[in-house]
Tab-separated table of N, CA and C in Angstrom:
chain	number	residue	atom	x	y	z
A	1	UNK	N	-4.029	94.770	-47.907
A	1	UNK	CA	-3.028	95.706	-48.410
A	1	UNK	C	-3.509	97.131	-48.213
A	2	UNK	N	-2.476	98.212	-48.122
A	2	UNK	CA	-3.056	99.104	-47.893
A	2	UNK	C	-3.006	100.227	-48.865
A	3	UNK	N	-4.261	100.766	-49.638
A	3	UNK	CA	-4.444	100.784	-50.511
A	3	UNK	C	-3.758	102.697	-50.947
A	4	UNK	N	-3.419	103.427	-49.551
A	4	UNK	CA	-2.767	104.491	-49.735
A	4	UNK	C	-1.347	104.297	-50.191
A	5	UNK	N	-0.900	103.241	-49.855
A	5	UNK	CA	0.306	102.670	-50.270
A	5	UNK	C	0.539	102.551	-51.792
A	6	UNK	N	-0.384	101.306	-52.164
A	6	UNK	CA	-0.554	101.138	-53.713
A	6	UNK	C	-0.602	102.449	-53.916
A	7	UNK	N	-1.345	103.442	-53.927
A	7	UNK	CA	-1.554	104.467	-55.015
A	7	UNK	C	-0.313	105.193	-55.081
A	8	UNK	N	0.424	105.970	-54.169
A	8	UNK	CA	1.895	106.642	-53.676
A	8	UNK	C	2.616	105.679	-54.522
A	9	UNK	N	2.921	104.260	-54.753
A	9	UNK	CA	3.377	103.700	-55.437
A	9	UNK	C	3.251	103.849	-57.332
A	10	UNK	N	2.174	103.568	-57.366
A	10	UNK	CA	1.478	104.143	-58.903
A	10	UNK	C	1.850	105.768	-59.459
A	11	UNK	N	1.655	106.599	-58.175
A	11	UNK	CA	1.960	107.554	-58.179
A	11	UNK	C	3.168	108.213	-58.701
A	12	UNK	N	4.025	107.068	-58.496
A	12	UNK	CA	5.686	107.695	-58.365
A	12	UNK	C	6.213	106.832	-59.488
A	13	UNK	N	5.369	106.112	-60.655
A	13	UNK	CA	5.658	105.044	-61.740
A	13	UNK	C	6.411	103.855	-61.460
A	14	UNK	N	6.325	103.311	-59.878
A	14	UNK	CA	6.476	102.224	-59.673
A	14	UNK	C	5.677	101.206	-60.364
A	15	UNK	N	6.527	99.927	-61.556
A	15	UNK	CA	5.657	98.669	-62.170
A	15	UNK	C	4.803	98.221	-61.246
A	16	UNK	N	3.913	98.037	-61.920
A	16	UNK	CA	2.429	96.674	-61.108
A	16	UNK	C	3.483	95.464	-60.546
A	17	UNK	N	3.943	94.946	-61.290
A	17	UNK	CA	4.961	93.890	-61.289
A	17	UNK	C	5.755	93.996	-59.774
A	18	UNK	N	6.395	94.788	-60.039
A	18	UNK	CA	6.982	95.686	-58.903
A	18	UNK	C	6.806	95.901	-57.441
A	19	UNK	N	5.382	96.775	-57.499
A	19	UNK	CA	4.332	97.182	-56.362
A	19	UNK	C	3.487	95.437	-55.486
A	20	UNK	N	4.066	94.439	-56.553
A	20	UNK	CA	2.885	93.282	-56.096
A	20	UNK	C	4.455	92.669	-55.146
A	21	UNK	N	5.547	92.673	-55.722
A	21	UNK	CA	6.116	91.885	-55.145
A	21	UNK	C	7.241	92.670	-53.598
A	22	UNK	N	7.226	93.978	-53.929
A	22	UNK	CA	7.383	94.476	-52.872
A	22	UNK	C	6.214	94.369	-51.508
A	23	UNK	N	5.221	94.525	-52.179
A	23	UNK	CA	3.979	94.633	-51.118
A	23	UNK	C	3.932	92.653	-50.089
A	24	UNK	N	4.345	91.923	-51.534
A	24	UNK	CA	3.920	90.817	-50.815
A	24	UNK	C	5.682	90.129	-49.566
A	25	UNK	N	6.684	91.155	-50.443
A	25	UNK	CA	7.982	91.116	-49.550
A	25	UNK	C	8.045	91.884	-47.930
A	26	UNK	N	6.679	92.722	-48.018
A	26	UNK	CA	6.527	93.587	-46.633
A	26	UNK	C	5.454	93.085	-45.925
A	27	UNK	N	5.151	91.749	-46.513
A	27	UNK	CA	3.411	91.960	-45.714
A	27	UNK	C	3.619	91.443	-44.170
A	28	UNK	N	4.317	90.693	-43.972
A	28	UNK	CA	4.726	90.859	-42.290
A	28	UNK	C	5.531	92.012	-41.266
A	29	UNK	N	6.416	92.652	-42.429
A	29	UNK	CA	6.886	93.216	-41.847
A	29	UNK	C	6.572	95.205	-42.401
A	30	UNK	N	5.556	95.326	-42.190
A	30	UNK	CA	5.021	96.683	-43.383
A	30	UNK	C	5.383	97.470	-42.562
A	31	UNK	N	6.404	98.490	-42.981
A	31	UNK	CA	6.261	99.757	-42.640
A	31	UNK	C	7.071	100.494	-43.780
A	32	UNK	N	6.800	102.119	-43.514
A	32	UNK	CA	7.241	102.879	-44.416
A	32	UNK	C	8.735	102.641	-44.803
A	33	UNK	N	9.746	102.314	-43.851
A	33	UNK	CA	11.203	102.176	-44.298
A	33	UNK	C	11.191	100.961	-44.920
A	34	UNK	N	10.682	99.706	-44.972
A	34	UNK	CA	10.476	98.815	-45.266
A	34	UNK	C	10.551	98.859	-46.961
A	35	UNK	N	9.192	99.364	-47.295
A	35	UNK	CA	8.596	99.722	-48.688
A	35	UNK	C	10.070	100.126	-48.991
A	36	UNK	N	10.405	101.595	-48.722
A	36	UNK	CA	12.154	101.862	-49.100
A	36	UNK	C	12.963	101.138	-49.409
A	37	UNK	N	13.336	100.188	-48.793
A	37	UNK	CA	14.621	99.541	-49.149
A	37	UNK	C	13.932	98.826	-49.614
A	38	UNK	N	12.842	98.076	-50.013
A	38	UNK	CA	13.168	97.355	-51.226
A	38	UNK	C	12.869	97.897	-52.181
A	39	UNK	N	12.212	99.168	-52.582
A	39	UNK	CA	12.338	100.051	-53.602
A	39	UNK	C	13.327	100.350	-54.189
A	40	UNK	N	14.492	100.585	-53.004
A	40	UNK	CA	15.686	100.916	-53.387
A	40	UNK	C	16.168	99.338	-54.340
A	41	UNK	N	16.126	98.508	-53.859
A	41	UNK	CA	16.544	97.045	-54.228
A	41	UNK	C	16.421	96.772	-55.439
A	42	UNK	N	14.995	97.277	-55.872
A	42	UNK	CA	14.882	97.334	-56.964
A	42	UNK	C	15.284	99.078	-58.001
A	43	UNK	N	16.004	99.465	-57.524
A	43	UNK	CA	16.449	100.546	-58.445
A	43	UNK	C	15.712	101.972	-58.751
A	44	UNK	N	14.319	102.039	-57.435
A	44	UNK	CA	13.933	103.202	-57.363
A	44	UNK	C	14.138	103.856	-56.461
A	45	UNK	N	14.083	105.685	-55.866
A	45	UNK	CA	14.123	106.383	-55.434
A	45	UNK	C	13.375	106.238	-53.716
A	46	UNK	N	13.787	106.376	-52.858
A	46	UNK	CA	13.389	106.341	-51.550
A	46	UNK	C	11.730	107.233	-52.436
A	47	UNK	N	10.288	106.813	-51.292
A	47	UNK	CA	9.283	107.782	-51.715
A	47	UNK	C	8.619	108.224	-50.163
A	48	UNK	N	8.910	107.102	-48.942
A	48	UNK	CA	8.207	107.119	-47.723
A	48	UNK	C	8.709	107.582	-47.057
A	49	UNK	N	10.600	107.521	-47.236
A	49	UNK	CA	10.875	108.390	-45.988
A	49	UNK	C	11.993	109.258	-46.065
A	50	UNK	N	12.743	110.126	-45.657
A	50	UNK	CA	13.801	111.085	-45.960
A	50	UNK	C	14.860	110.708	-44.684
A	51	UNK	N	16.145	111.179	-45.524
A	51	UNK	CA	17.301	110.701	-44.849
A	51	UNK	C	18.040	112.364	-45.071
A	52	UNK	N	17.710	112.612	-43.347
A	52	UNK	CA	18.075	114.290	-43.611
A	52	UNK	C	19.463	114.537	-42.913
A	53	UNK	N	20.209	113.345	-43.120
A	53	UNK	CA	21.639	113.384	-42.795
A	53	UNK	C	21.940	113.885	-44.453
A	54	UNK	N	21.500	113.135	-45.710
A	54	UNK	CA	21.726	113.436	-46.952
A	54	UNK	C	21.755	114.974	-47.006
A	55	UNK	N	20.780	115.680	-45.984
A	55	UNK	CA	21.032	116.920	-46.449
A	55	UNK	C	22.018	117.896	-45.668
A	56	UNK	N	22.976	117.570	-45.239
A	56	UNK	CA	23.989	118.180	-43.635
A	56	UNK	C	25.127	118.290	-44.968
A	57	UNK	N	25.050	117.252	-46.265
A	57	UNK	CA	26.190	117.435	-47.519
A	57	UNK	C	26.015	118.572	-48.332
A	58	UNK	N	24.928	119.238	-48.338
A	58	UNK	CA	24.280	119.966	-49.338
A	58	UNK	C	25.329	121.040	-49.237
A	59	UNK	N	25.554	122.344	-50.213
A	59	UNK	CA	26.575	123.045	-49.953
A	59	UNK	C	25.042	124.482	-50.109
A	60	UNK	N	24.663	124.441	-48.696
A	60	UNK	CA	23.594	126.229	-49.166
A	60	UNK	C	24.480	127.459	-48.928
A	61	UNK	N	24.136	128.495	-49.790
A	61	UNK	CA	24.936	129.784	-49.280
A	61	UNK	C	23.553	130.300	-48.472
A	62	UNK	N	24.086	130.357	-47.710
A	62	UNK	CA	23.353	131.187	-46.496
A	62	UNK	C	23.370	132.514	-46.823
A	63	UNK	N	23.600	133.392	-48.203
A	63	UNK	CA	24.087	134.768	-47.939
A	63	UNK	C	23.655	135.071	-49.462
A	64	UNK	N	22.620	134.115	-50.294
A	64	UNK	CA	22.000	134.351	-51.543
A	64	UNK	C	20.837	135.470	-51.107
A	65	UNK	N	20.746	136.371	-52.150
A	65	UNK	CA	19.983	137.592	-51.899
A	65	UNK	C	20.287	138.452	-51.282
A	66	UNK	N	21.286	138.283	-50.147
A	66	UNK	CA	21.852	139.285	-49.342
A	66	UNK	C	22.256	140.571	-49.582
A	67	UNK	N	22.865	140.428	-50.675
A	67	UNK	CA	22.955	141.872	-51.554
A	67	UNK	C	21.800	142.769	-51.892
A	68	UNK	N	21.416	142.226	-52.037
A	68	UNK	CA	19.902	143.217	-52.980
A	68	UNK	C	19.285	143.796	-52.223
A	69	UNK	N	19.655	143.528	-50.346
A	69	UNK	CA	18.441	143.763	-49.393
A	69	UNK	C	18.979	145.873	-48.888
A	70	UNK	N	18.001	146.661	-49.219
A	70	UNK	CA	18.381	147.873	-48.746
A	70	UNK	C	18.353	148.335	-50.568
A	71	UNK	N	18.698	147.360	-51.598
A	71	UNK	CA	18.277	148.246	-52.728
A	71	UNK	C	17.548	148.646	-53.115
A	72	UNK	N	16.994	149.992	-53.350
A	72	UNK	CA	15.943	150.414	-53.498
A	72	UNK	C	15.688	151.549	-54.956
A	73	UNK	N	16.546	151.448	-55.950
A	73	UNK	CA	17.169	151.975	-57.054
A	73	UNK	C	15.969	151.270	-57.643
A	74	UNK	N	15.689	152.474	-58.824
A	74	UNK	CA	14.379	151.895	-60.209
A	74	UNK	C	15.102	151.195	-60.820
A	75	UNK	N	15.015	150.626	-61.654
A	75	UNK	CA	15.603	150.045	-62.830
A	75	UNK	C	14.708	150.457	-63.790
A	76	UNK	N	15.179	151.126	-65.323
A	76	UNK	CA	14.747	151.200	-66.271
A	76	UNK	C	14.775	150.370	-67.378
């Protein structure tokens, strides 16, 4: 087992319980997306890998701070 794994797991308050039976659900097939979905399976948070389509939804203003730039007034 690989033991950077376990800890990232511990790390993130994944159960012992948990961490034994995911680990022994990946052991042929181990990789980082792997660990994921059955993390997910069991009701925790992606921790290995990012899904940066999730972030193309995000709503950023591109134009926060924009104002302030050229102010150069004290404030008292």
């Amino acid at each position: 087992m690989d033991l950077a794994i376990i800890y990232e797991l511990r790390a993130n308050d994944v159960k012992e319980e948990h961490i034994e039976l995911i680990m022994d659900r990946v052991k042929n097939r181990f990789t980082e997306e792997n660990i994921d979905k059955e993390l997910q399976k069991l009701g925790y948070q992606k921790i290995f890998t990012v899904d940066y389509d999730e972030y193309d939804n995000l709503d950023f203003d591109d134009d926060y701070g924009s104002s302030n730039k050229g102010n150069n007034e004290e404030i008292d």
